[in-house]
XYZ file of C-alpha atoms in Angstrom:
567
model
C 0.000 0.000 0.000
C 3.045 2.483 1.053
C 4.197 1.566 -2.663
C 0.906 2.264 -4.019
C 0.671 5.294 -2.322
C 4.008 6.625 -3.530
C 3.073 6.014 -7.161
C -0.456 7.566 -6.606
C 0.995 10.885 -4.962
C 3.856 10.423 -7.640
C 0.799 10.617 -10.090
C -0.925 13.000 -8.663
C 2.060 15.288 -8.641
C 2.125 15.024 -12.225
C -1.273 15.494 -13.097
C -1.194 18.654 -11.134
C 2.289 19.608 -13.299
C 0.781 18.880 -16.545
C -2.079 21.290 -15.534
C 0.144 24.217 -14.604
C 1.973 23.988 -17.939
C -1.052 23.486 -20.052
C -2.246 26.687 -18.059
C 1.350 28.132 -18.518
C 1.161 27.211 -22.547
C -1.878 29.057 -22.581
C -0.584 32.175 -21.542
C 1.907 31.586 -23.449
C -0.332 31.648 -26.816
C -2.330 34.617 -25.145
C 1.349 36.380 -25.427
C 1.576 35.948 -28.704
C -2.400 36.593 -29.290
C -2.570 32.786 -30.647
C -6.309 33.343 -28.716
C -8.005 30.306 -30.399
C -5.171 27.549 -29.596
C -5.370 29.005 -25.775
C -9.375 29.174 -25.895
C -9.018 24.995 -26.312
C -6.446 24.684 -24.304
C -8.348 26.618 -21.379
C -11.617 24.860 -22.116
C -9.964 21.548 -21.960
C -8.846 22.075 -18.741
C -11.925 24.478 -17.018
C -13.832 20.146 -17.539
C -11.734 19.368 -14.980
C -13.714 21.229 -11.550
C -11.088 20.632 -9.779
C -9.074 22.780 -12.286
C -7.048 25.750 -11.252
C -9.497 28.581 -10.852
C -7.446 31.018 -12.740
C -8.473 29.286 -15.801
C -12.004 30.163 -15.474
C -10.179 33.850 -15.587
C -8.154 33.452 -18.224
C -11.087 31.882 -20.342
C -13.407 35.059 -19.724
C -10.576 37.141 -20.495
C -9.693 36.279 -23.788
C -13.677 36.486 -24.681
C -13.376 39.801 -23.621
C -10.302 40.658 -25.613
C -12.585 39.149 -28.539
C -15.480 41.792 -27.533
C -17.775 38.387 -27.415
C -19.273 39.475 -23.715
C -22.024 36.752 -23.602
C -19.011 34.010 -24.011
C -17.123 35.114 -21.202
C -20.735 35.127 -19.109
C -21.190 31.715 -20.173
C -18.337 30.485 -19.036
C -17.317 32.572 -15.793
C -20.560 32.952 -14.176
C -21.222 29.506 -13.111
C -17.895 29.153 -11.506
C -18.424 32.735 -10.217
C -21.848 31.770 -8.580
C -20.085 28.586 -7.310
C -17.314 30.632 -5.530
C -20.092 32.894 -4.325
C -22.199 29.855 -3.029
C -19.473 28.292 -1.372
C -17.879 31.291 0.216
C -14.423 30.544 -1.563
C -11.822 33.005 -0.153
C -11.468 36.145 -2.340
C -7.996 36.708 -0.444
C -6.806 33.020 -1.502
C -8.655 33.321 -5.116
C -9.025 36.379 -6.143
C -8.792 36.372 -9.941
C -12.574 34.628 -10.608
C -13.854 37.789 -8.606
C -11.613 39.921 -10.731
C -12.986 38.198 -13.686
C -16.235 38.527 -13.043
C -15.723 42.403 -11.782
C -14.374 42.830 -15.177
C -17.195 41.392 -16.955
C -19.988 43.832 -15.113
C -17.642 46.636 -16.315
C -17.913 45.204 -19.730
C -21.562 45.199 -19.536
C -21.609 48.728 -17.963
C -22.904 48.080 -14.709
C -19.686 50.411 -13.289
C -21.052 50.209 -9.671
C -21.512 46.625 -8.942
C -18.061 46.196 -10.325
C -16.431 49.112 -8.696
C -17.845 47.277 -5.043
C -16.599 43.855 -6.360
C -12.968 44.879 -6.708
C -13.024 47.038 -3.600
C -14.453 43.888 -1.476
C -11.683 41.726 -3.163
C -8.928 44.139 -2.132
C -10.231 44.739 1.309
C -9.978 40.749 1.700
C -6.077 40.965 1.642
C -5.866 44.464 2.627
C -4.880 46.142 -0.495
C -1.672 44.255 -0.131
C -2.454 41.212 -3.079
C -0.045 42.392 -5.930
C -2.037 39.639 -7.921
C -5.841 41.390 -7.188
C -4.572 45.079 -7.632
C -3.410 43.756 -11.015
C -6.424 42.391 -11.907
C -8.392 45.014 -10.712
C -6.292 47.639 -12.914
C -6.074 45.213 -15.752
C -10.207 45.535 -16.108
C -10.521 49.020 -15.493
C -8.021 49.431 -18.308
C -9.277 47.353 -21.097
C -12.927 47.816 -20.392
C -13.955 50.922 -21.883
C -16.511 51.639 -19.269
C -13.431 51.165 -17.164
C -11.877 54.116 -14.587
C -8.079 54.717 -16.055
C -7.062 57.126 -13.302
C -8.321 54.650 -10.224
C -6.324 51.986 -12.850
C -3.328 53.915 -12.418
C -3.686 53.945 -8.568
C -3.846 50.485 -8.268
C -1.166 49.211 -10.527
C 0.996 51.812 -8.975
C 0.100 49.921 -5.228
C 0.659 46.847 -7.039
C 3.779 47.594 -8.011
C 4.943 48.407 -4.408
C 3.987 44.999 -3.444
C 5.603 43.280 -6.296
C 8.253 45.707 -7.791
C 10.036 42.913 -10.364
C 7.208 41.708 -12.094
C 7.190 42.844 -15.825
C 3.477 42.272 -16.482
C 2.225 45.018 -13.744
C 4.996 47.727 -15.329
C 2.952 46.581 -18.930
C -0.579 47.150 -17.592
C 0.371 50.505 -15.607
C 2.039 51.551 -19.284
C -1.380 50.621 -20.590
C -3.226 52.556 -18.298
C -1.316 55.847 -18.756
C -1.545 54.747 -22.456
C -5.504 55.435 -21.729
C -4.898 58.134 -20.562
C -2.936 59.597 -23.261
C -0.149 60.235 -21.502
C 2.523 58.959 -23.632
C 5.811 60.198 -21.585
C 4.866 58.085 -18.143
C 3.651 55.102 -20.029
C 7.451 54.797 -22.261
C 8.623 54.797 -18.194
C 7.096 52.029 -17.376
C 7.254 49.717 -20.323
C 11.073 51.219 -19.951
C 10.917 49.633 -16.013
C 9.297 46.238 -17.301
C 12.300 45.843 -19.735
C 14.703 46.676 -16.835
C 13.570 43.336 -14.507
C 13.266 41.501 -18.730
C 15.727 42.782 -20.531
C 13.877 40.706 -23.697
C 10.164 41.252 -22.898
C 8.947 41.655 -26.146
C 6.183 43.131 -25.492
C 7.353 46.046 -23.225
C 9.039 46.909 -26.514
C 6.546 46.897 -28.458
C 4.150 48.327 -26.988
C 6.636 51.623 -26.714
C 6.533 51.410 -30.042
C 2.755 51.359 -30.819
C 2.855 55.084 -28.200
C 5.118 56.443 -31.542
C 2.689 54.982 -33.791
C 0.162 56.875 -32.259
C 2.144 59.830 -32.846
C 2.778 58.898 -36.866
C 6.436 58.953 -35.680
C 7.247 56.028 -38.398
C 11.275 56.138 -37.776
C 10.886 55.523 -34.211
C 7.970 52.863 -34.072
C 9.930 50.556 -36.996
C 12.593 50.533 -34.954
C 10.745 49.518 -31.343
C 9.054 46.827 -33.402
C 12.298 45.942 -35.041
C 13.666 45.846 -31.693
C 10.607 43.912 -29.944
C 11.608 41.093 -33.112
C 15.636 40.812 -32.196
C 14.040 40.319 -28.699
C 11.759 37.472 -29.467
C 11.505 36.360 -32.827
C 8.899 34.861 -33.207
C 6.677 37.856 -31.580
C 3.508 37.910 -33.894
C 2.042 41.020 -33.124
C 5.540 42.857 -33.741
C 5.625 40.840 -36.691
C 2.571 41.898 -37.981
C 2.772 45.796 -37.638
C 5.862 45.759 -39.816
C 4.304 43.325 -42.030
C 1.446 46.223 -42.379
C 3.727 49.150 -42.222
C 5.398 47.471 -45.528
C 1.937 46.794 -46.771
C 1.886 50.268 -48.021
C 5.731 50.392 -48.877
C 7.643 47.841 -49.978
C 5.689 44.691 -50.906
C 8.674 42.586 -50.955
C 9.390 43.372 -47.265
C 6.020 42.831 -46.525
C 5.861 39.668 -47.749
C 9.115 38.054 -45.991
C 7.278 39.728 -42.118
C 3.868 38.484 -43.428
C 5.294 34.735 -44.665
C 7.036 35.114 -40.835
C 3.876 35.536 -39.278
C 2.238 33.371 -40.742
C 4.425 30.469 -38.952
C 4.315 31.539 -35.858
C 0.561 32.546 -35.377
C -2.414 30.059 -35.101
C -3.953 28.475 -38.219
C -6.193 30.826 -39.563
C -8.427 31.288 -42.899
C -7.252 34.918 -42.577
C -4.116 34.410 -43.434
C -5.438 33.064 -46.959
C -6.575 36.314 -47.366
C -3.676 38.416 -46.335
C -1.750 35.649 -48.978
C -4.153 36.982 -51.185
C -4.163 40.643 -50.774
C -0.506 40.812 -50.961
C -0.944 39.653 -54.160
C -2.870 42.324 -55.308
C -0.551 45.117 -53.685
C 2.340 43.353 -55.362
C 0.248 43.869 -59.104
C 0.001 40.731 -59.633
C -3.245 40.881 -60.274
C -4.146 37.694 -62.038
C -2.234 35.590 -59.467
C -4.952 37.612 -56.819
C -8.118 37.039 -59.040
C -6.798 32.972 -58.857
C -6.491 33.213 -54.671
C -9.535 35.299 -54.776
C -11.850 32.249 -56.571
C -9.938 29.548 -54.253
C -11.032 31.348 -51.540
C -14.630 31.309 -52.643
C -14.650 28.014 -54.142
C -13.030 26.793 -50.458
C -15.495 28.639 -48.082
C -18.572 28.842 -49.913
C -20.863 31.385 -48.523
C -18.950 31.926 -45.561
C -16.119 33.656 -47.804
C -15.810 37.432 -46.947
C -17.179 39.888 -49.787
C -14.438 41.451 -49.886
C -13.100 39.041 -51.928
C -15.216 39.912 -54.603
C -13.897 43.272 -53.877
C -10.247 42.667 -54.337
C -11.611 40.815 -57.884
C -13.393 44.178 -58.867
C -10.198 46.138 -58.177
C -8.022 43.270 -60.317
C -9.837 43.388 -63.100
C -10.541 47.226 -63.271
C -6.184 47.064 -63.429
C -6.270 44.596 -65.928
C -8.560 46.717 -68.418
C -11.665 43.792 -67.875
C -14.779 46.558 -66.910
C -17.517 44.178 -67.102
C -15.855 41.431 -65.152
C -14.905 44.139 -62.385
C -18.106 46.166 -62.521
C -19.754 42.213 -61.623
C -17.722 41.738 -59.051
C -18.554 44.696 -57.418
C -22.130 44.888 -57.777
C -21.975 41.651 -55.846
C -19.282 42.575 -52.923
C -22.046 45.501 -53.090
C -24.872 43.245 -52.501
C -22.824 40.861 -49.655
C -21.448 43.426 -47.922
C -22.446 45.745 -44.966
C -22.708 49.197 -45.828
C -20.822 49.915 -42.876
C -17.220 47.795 -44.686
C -17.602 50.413 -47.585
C -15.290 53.113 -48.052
C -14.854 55.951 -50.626
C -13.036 54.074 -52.853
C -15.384 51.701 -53.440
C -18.158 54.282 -54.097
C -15.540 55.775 -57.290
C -14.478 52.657 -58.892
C -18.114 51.524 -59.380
C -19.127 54.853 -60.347
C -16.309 55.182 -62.468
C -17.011 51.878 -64.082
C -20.520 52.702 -64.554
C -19.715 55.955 -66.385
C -17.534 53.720 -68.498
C -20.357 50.851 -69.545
C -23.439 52.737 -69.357
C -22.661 56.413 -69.462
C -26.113 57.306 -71.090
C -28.072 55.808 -68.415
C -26.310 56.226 -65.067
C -25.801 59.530 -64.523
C -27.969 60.239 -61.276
C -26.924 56.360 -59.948
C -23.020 57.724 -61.055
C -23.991 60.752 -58.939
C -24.878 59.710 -55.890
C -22.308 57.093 -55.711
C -19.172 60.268 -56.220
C -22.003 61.819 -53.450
C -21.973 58.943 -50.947
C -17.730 58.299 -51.525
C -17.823 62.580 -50.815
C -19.732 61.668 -47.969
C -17.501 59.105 -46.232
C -13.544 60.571 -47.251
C -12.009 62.721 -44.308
C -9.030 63.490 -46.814
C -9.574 67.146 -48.418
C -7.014 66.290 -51.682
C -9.323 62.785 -52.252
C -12.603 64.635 -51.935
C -11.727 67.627 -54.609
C -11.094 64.608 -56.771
C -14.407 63.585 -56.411
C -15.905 67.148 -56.643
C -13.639 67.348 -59.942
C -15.170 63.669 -61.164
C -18.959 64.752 -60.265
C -18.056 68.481 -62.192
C -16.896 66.772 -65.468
C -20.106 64.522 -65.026
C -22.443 66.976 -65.322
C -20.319 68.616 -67.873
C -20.942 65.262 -69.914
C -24.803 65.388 -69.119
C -25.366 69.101 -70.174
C -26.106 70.106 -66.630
C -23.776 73.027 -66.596
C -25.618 74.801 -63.420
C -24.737 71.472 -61.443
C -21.115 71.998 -63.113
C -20.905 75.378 -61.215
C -22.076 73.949 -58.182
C -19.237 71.075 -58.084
C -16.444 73.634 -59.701
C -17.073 76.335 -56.927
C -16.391 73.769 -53.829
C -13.008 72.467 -56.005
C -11.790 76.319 -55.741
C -12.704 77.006 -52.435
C -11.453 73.651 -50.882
C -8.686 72.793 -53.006
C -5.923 73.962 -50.302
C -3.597 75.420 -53.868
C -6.736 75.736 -56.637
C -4.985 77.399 -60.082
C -6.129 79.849 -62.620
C -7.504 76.597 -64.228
C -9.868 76.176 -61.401
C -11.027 79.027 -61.067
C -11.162 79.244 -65.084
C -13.254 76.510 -65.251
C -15.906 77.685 -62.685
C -16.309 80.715 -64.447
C -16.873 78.800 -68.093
C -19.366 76.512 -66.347
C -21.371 79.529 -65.141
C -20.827 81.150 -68.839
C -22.067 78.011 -70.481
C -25.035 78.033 -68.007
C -26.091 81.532 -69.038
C -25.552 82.656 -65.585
C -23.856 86.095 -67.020
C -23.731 87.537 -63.589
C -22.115 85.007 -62.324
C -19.331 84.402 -64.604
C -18.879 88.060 -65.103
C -18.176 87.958 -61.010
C -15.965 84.827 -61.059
C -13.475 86.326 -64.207
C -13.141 89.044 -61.591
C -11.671 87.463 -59.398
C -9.495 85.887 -62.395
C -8.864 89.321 -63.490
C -7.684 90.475 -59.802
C -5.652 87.328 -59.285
C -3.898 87.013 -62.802
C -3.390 90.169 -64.124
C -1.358 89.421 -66.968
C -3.349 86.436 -68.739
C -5.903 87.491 -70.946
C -9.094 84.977 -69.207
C -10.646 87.342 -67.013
C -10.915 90.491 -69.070
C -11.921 87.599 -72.616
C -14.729 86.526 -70.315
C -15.984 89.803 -68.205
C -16.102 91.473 -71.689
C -18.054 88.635 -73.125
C -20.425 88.218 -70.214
C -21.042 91.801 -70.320
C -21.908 92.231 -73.589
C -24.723 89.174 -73.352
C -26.267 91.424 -70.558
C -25.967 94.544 -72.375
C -26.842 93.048 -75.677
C -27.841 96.146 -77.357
C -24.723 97.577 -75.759
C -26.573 100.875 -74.438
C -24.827 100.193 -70.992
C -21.379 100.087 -72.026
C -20.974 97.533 -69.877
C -18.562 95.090 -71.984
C -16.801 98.283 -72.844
C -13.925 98.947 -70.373
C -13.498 95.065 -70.111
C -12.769 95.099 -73.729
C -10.496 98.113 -73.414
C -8.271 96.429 -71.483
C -8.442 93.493 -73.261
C -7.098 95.237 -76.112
C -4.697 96.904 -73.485
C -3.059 93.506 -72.352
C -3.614 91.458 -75.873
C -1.322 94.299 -77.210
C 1.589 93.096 -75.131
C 2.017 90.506 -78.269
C -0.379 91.039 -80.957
C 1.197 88.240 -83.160
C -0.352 85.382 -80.374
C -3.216 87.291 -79.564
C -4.135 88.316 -83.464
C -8.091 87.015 -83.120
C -8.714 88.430 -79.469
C -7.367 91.632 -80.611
C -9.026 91.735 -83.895
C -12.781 91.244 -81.777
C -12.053 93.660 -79.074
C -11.035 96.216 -81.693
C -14.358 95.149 -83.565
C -16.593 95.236 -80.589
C -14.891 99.143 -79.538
C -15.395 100.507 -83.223
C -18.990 99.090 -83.090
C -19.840 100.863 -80.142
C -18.196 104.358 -80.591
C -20.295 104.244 -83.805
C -23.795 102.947 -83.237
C -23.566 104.437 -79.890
C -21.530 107.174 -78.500
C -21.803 108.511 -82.631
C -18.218 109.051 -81.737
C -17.268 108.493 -85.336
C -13.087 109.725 -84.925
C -13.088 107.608 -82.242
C -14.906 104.275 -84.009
C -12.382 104.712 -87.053
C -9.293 104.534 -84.983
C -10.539 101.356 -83.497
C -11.476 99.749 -86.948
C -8.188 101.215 -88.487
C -6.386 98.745 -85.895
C -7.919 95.781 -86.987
C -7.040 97.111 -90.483
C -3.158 96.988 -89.349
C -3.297 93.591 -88.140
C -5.449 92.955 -91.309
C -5.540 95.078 -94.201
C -7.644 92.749 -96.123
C -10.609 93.344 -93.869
C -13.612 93.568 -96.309
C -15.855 95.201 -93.101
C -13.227 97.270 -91.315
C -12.512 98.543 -94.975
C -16.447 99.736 -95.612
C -16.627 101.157 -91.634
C -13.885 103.262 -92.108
C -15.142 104.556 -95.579
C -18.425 105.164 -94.195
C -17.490 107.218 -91.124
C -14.932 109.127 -92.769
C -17.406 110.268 -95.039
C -19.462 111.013 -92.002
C -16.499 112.888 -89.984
C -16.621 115.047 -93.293
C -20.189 115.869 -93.319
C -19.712 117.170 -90.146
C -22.075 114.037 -88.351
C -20.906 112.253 -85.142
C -22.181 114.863 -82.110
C -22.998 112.822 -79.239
C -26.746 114.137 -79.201
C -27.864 112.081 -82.443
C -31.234 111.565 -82.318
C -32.478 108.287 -81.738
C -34.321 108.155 -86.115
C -30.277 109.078 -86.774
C -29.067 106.478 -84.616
C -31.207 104.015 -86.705
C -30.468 106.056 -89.879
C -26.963 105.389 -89.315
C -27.444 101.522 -88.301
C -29.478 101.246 -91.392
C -26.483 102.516 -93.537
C -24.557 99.792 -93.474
C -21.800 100.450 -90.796
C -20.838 96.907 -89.607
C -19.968 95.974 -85.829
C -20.428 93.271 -83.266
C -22.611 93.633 -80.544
């Protein structure tokens, strides 16, 4: 029986060590966020009830990393209610208390949990280094949580355990929360003092850069978290990301690295895949794309189809991407959409069916406006939805679109502005146009745009040219056209037209209108009308006519006679 007895106990011993490495291995994997291997591993050992109660804990914590709050109820509140029942010791146990305290934070019920943690503390006198972790590890990752009080008690936990690395982590977490970047680098700087290699103190100072868009700095904490530990995935998978965008090549050696050291997962297929598509090689991604779909079924994410749509629109193949999209479109949440998506199917629709999709083309460019936060990708769109209604005749809409591209584009050009001010022209909106080649006018002085198009607008408002109103626009016209009359031979030729015509059907300012059409006659000597005009009101000059009192039967008399101008 002695015998027996030594080989049961000598059992029973290792039973008990195989549990505390299982649990062990499954912290492990929660290091290295390989959540579904430890989820089996925990649940494999929670069907023993006899089972260390921390991996009730554990269990609920990772469901709570996942956001999946009804899991971690499932499985923590019978063992919770158990504890409760049976009066276990919240001084010897505290962590299934802690759990729990962390799930009523989760589901916002702040002051039951808030009593649960203080009653576990009191138990061992605020001196547990173990519950004042706990407790500041659930006010910190709960996001109904209390980050200052989280600060408090990590900092009293550290007093009672000053060389463990995880409780420097959480208190750099908690001043993470509390965006407070320069006392949470000192203590994921104090965890790395007591582990020289702990990964994940590393790390984690880099993601504070990160935050900060300090690239130099975070590539090299990651890089540094990697000569550390290797095999750290979520190090690994930030710089795969960071390369994502960068250099495909590097991004494939940190992604291909990842890959082998993080759990089995479908979603690698698709990073496979999407590399693929970054990398151009866009056939190779249509091929992953359709194995993917084949392989899941209906369970395959719609962005696939999305990532198909984007291939084929590179490889020239409308139709095939236009189909692709219209079903990602039809599978996917609205919320999953971004701009992008919104353009290439309204691009691809103005491409197919341009005749028939102008308001569905429209409110897709109004819908991608909608969503981007960038101001440079949203004048694109304003610019896409202008030369739209520029294709569909709808110059007024035009206007609309080309006025928010001046005023938003942060360094809008003459062209801009030019192109409002046509799109108001073409609209008959005279007013308008005549106001935005003002602003041309004031803001390029020297090109010729503003005073073309003021003159022109003015003299569609003041068609019978009583007002004068195109008049000093065309004056200095003339003025600036005359800097180099060989380039500017037409403009100057109708501003000196438009001038003569108006001196002599209106003003009767005969001297005046022949001096104008005598111009035109030096660029062009040949001109049959200029020719007459000049005949005619020299002739006139000599009779003594041109007073600037002409009756109004002489002002027709004199229209009627044949002297030709523009009006």
């Amino acid at each position: 029986m002695k015998h027996l007895f030594i080989l049961t106990t000598a059992l029973l011993l290792t039973a008990s060590v195989t549990r505390a490495q299982t649990i062990e291995d499954a912290k492990k994997d929660i290091y290295y966020e390989r959540y579904e291997t430890a989820k089996n591993e925990l649940q494999t050992i929670i069907k023993n009830p006899e089972a260390d109660p921390e991996a009730w804990y554990l269990l609920s914590e990772i469901y709570l990393e996942q956001k999946k709050l009804d899991s971690a109820v499932t499985v923590l509140k019978p063992k919770y209610d158990a504890f409760v029942q049976q009066d276990v010791s919240k001084k010897s146990n505290p962590l299934v208390y802690m759990g729990w305290a962390h799930v009523l934070l989760d589901s916002n019920k702040t002051t039951e949990a808030r009593a649960l943690i203080e009653d576990v503390l009191s138990a061992s006198k605020n001196k547990d280094a173990t519950a004042l972790w706990a407790a500041g590890k659930a006010n910190v990752e709960s996001k109904h949580g209390d980050s200052l009080w989280a600060v408090e008690l990590l900092q009293q936990a550290v007093k009672r355990d000053k060389k463990n690395e995880q409780i420097y982590v959480t208190l750099g977490d908690a001043y993470r929360r509390l965006i407070d970047g320069s006392n949470a680098v000192i203590a994921y700087d104090q965890a790395l003092n007591y582990k020289s290699d702990f990964a994940e103190a590393m790390f984690k100072k880099g993601r504070i850069y990160k935050s900060q868009k300090n690239a130099i700095i975070y590539v090299d904490r990651f890089n540094q978290a990697l000569q550390m530990d290797s095999t750290y995935t979520p190090a690994l998978y930030e710089l795969y990301y960071y390369y994502y965008f960068r250099d495909v090549n590097k991004a494939a050696d940190y992604l291909n690295a990842y890959i082998r050291h993080a759990e089995p997962s479908a979603e690698h297929e698709y990073m496979l895949a999407d590399l693929k598509y970054v990398s151009k090689k866009f056939n190779e991604a249509i091929t992953d794309a359709k194995n993917i779909i084949n392989k899941y079924g209906e369970d395959a994410e719609p962005r696939m189809y999305k990532m198909m749509a984007y291939s084929y629109a590179s490889l020239g193949d409308s139709t095939a991407a236009l189909n692709n999209m219209n079903i990602y479109f039809d599978k996917q949440d609205d919320t999953s959409f971004v701009s992008k998506d919104y353009e290439l199917k309204a691009k691809l629709l103005e491409k197919l069916d341009p005749d028939t999709t102008g308001t569905t083309t429209i409110e897709l460019y109004r819908k991608a406006i909608a969503m981007e936060k960038d101001t440079s990708i949203k004048v694109d769109y304003y610019t896409s939805l202008a030369d739209l209604q520029k294709e569909l005749g709808n110059r007024e809409r035009e206007a609309v679109w080309r006025e928010k591209i001046y005023k938003m584009k942060p360094n809008a050009t003459n062209l801009d502005l030019y192109k409002w001010g046509m799109a108001l022209y073409s609209d008959k909106d005279y007013v308008g146009a005549d106001t935005v080649f003002a602003m041309y006018e004031d803001k390029y002085p020297e090109q010729l745009h503003g005073y073309l198009w003021r003159a022109r607008a003015n003299a569609l408002i003041d068609t019978s040219m009583t007002l004068g109103l195109a008049v000093p626009h065309y004056i200095k016209l003339a003025e600036v056209a005359e800097l180099d009359s060989v380039k500017n031979e037409r403009i100057l030729l109708t501003a000196y037209e438009y001038l003569g015509a108006y001196e002599a059907n209106i003003t009767k300012n005969y001297v005046n209108s022949i001096v104008w059409f005598n111009k035109i006659l030096a660029i062009d000597p040949e001109n049959v009308d200029a020719n007459n005009n000049v005949k005619i009101l020299s002739k006139w000059v000599e009779e003594g006519k041109g007073v600037s009192n002409e009756t109004k039967s002489e002002a027709t008399a004199t229209d009627e006679s044949g002297t030709k101008g523009s009006k």
